[in-house]
Short mmCIF file of N, CA and C in Angstrom, two decimals:
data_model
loop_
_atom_site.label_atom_id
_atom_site.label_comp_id
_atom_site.label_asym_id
_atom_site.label_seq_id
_atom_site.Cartn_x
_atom_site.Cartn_y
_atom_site.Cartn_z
N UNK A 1 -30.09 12.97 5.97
CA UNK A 1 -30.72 11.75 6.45
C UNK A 1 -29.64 10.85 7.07
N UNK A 2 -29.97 10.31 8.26
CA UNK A 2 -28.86 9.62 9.03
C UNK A 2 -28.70 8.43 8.50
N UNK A 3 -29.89 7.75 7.79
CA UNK A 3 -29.23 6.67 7.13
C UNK A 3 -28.92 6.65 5.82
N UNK A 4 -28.59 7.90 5.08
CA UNK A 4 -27.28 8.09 3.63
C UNK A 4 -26.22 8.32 4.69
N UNK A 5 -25.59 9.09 5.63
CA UNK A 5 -24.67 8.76 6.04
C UNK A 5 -24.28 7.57 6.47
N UNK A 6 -25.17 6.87 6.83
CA UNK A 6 -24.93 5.07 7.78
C UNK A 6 -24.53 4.22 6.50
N UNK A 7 -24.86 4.87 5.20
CA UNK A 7 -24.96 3.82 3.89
C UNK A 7 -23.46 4.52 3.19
N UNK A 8 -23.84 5.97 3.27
CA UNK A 8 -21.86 6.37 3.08
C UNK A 8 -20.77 5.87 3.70
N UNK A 9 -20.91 5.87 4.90
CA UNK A 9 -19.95 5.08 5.87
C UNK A 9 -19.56 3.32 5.73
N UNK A 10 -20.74 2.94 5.32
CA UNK A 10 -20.55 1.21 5.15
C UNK A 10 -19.98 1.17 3.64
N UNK A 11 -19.82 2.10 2.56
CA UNK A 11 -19.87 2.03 1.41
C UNK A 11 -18.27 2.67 1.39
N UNK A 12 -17.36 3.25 2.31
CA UNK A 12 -16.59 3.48 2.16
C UNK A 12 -15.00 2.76 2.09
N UNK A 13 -15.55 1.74 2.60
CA UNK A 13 -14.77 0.70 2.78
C UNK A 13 -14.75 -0.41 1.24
N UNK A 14 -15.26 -0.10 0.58
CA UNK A 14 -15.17 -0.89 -0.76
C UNK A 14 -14.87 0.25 -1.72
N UNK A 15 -15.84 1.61 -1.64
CA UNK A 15 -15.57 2.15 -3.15
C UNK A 15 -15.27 3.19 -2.62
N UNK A 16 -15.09 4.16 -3.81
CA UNK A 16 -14.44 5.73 -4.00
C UNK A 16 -15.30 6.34 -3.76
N UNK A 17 -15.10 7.70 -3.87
CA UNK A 17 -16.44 8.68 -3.83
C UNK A 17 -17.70 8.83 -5.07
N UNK A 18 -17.12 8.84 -5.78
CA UNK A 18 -17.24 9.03 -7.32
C UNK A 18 -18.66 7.83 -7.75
N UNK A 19 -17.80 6.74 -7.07
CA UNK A 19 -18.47 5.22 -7.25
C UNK A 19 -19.76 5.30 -5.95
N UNK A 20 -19.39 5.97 -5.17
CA UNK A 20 -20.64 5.58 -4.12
C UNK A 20 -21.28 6.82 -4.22
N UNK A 21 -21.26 7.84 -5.29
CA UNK A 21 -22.49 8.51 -5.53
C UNK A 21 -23.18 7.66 -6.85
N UNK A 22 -22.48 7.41 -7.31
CA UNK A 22 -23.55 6.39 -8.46
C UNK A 22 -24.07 5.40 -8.12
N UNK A 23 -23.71 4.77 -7.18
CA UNK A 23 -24.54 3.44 -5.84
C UNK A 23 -25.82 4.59 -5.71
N UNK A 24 -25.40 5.61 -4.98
CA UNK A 24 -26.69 6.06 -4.23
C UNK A 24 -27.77 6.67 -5.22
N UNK A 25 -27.55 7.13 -6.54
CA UNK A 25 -28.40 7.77 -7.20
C UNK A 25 -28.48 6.03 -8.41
N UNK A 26 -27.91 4.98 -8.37
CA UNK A 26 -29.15 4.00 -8.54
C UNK A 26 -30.09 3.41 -8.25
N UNK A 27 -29.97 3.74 -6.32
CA UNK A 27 -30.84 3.40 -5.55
C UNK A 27 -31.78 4.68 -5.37
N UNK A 28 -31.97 5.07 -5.94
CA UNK A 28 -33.01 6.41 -6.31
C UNK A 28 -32.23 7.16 -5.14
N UNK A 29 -31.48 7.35 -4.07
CA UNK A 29 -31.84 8.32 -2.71
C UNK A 29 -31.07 9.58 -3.58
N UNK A 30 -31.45 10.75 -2.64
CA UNK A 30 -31.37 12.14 -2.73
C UNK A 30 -30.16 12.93 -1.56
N UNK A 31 -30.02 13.82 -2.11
CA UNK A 31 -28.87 14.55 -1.25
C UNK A 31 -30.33 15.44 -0.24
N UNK A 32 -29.94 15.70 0.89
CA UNK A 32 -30.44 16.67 2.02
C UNK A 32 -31.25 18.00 0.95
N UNK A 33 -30.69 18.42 0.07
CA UNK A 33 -31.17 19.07 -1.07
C UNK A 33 -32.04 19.04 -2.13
N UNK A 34 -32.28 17.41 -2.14
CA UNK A 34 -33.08 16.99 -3.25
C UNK A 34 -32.43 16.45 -4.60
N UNK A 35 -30.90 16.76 -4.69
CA UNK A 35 -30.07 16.67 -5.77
C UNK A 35 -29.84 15.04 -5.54
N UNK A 36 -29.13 14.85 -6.79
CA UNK A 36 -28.79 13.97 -7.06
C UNK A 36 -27.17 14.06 -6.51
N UNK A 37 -26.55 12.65 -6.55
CA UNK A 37 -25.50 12.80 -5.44
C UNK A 37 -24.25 12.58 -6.76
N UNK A 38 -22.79 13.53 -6.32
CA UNK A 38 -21.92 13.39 -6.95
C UNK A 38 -20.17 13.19 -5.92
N UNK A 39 -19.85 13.08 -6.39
CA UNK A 39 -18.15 12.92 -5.90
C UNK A 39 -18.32 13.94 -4.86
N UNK A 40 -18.63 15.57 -5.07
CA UNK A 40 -18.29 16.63 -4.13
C UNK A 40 -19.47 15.96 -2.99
N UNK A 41 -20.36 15.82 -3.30
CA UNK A 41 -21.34 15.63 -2.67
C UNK A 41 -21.11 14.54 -1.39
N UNK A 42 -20.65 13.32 -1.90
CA UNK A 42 -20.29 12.33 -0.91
C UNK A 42 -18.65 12.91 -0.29
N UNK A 43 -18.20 13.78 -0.70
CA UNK A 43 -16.72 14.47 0.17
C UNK A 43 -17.66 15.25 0.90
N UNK A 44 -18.50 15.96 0.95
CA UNK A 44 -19.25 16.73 2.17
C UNK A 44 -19.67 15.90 3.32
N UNK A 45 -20.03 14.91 3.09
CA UNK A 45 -21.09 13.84 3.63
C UNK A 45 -19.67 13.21 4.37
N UNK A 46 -18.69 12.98 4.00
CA UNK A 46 -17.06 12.02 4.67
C UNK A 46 -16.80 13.22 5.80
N UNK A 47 -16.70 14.53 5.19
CA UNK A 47 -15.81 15.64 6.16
C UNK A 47 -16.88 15.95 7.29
N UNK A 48 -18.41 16.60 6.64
CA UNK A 48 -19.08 16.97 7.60
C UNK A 48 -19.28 16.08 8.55
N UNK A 49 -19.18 14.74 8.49
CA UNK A 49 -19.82 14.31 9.29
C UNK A 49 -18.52 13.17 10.18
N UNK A 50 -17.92 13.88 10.02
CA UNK A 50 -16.06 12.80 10.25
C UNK A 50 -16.13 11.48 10.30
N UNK A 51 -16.23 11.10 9.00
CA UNK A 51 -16.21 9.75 8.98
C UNK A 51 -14.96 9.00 8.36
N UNK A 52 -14.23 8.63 8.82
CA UNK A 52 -12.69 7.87 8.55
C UNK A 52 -12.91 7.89 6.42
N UNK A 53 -12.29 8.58 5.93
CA UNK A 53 -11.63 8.43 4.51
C UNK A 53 -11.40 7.26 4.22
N UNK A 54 -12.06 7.33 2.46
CA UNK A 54 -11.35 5.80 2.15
C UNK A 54 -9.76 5.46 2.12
N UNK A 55 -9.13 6.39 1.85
CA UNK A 55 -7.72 6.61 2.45
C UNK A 55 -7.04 6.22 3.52
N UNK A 56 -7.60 6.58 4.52
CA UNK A 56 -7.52 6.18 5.76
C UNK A 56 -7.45 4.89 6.45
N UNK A 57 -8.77 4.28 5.70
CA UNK A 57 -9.77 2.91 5.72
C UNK A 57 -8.54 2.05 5.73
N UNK A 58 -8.07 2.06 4.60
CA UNK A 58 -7.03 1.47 3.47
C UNK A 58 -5.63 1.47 4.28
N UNK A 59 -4.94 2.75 4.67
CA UNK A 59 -3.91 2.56 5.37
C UNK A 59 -4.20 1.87 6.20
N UNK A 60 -5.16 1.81 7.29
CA UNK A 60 -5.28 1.10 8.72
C UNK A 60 -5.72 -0.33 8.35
N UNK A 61 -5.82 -0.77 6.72
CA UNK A 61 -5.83 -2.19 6.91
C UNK A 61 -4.43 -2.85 6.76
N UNK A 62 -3.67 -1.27 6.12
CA UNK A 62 -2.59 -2.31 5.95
C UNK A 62 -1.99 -2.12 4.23
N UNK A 63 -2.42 -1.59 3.69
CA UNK A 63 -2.26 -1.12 2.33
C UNK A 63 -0.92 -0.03 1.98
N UNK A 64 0.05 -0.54 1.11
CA UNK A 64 0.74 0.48 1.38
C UNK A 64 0.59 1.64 0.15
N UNK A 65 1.51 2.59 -0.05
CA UNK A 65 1.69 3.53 -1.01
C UNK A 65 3.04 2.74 -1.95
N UNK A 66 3.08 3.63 -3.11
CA UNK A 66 3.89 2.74 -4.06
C UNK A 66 5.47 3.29 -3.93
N UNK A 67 5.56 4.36 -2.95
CA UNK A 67 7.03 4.75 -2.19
C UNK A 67 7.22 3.47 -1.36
N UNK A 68 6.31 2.72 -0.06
CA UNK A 68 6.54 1.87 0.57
C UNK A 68 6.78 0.55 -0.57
N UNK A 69 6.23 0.35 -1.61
CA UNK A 69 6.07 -1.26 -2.05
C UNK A 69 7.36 -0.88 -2.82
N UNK A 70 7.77 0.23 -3.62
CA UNK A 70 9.05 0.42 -4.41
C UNK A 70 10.10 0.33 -3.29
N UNK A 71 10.28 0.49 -2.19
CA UNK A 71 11.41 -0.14 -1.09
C UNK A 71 11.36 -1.21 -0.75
N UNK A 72 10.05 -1.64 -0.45
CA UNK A 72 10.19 -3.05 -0.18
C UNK A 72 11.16 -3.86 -1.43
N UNK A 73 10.60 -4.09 -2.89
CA UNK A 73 10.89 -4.51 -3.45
C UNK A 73 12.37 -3.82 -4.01
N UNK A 74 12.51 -3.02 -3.67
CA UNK A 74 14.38 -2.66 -4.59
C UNK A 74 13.92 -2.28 -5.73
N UNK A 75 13.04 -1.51 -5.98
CA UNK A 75 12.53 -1.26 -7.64
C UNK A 75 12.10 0.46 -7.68
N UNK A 76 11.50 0.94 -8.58
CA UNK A 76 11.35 2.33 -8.57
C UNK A 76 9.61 2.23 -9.04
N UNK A 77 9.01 3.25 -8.15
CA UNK A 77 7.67 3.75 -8.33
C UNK A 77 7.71 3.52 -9.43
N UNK A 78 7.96 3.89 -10.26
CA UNK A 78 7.22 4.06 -11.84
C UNK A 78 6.71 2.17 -11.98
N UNK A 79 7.93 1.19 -11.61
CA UNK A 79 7.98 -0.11 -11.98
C UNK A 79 6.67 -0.60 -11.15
N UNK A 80 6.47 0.13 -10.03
CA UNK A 80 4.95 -0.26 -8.71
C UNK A 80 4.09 0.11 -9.60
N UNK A 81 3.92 1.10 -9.93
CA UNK A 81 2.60 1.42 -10.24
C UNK A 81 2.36 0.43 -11.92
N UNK A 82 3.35 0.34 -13.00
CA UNK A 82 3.35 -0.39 -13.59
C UNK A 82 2.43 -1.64 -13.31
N UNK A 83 3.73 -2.27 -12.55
CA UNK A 83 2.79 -3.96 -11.86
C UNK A 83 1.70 -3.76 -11.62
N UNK A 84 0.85 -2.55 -10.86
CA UNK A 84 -0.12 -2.62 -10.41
C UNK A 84 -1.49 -2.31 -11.36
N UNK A 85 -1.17 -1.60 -12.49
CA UNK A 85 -1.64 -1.74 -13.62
C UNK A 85 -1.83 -2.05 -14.12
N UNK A 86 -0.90 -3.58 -14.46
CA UNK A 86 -0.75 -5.01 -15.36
C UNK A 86 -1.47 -5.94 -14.40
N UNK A 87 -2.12 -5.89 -12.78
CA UNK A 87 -2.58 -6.71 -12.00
C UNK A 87 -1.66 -7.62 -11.41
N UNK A 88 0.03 -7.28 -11.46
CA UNK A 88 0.87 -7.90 -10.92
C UNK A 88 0.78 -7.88 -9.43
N UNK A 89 0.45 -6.66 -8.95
CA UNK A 89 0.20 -6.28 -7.90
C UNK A 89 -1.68 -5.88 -7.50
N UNK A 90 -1.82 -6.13 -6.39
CA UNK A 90 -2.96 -5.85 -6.24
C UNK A 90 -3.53 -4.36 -6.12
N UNK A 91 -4.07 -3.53 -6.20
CA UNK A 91 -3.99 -1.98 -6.18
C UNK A 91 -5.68 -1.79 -5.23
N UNK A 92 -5.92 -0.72 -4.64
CA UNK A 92 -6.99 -0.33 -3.41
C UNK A 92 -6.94 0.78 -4.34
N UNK A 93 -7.97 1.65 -5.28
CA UNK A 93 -8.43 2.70 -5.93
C UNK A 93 -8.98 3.27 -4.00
N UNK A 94 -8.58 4.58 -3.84
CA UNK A 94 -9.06 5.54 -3.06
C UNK A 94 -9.54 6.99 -3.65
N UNK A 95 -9.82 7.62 -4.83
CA UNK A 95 -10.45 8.15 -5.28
C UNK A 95 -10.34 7.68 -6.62
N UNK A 96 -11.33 8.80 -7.52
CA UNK A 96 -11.86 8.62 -8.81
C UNK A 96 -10.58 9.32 -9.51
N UNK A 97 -9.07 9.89 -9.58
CA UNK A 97 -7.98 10.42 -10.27
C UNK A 97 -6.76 9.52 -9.78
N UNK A 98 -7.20 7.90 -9.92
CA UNK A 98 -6.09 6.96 -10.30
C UNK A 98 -5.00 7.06 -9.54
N UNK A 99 -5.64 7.26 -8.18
CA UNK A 99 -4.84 7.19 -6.64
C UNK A 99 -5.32 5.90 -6.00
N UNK A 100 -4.21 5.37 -5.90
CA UNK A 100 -4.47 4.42 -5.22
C UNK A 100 -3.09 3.54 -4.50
N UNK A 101 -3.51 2.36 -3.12
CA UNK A 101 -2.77 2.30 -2.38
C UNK A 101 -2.62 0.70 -2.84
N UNK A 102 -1.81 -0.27 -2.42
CA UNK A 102 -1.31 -1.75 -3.07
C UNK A 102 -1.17 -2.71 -1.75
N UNK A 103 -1.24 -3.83 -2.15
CA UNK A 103 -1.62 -4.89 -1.38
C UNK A 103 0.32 -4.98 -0.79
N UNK A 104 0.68 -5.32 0.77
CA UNK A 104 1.95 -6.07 0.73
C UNK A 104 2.32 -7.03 0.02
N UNK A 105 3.25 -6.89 -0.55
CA UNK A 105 3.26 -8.20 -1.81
C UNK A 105 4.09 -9.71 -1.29
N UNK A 106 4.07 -9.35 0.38
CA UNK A 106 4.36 -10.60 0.80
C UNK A 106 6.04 -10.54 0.82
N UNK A 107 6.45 -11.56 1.62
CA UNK A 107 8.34 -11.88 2.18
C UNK A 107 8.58 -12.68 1.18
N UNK A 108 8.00 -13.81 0.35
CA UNK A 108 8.45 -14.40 -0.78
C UNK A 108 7.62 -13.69 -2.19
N UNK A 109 6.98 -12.99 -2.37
CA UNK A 109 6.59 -12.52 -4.14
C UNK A 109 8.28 -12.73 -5.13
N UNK A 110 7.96 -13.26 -5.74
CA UNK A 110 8.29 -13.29 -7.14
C UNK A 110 7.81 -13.06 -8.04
N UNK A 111 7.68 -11.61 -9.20
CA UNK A 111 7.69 -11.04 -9.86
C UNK A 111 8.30 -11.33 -10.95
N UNK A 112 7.22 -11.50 -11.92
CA UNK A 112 7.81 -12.46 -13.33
C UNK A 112 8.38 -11.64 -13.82
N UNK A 113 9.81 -11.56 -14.49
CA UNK A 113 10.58 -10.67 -14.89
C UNK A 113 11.72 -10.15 -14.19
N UNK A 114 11.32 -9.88 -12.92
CA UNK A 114 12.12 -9.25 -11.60
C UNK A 114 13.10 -10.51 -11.50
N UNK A 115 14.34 -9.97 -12.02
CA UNK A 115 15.75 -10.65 -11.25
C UNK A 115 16.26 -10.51 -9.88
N UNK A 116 16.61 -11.75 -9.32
CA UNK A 116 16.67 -12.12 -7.99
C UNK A 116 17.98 -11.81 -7.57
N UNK A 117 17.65 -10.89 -6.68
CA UNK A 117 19.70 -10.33 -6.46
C UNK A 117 20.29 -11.58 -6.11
#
């Protein structure tokens, strides 16, 4: 149905896969099959039908990975993903296995704890 894809596509830009099959099977709709919709299900619906990844979405707003925010800041991944865990940092979930991309933390962030070279 062209409009679960039109509703996958607008839905990709906020949630995961995982999360926008449980959107669609609260709103009662059905897979092309009759099934009820799951994670694989809405990855068929992204590839078959090439619709930009929430991944994707996310880089092209501007979101980085926690290799980019651990350079920015002079610190080590483990300490990014930390912050971003504690809500020090802002974090973009792109799937349902605790991948996800982080807000620029800006030319002045100060980081409570983080000593100032």
């Amino acid at each position: 149905d062209p409009k679960i894809v039109e509703t996958v596509d607008d839905l990709l830009s906020d949630h995961n896969y995982a999360d926008i099959a449980t959107i669609l099977n609260q709103r009662g709709l059905k897979s092309g099959q009759g099934h009820r919709f799951d994670r694989r299900v809405v990855t068929g619906i992204v590839h078959g039908y090439n619709l930009k990844t929430r991944y994707t979405r996310l880089r092209n707003a501007g979101k980085l990975t926690a290799v980019e925010v651990a350079k920015l800041l002079e610190v080590s991944i483990q300490t990014v993903r930390s912050w971003g865990k504690k809500g020090k940092i802002k974090t973009y979930p792109y799937n349902d296995r605790n991948g996800c991309l982080y807000e620029h933390p800006g030319v002045n962030l100060r980081i409570p704890g983080q000593s100032v070279h």
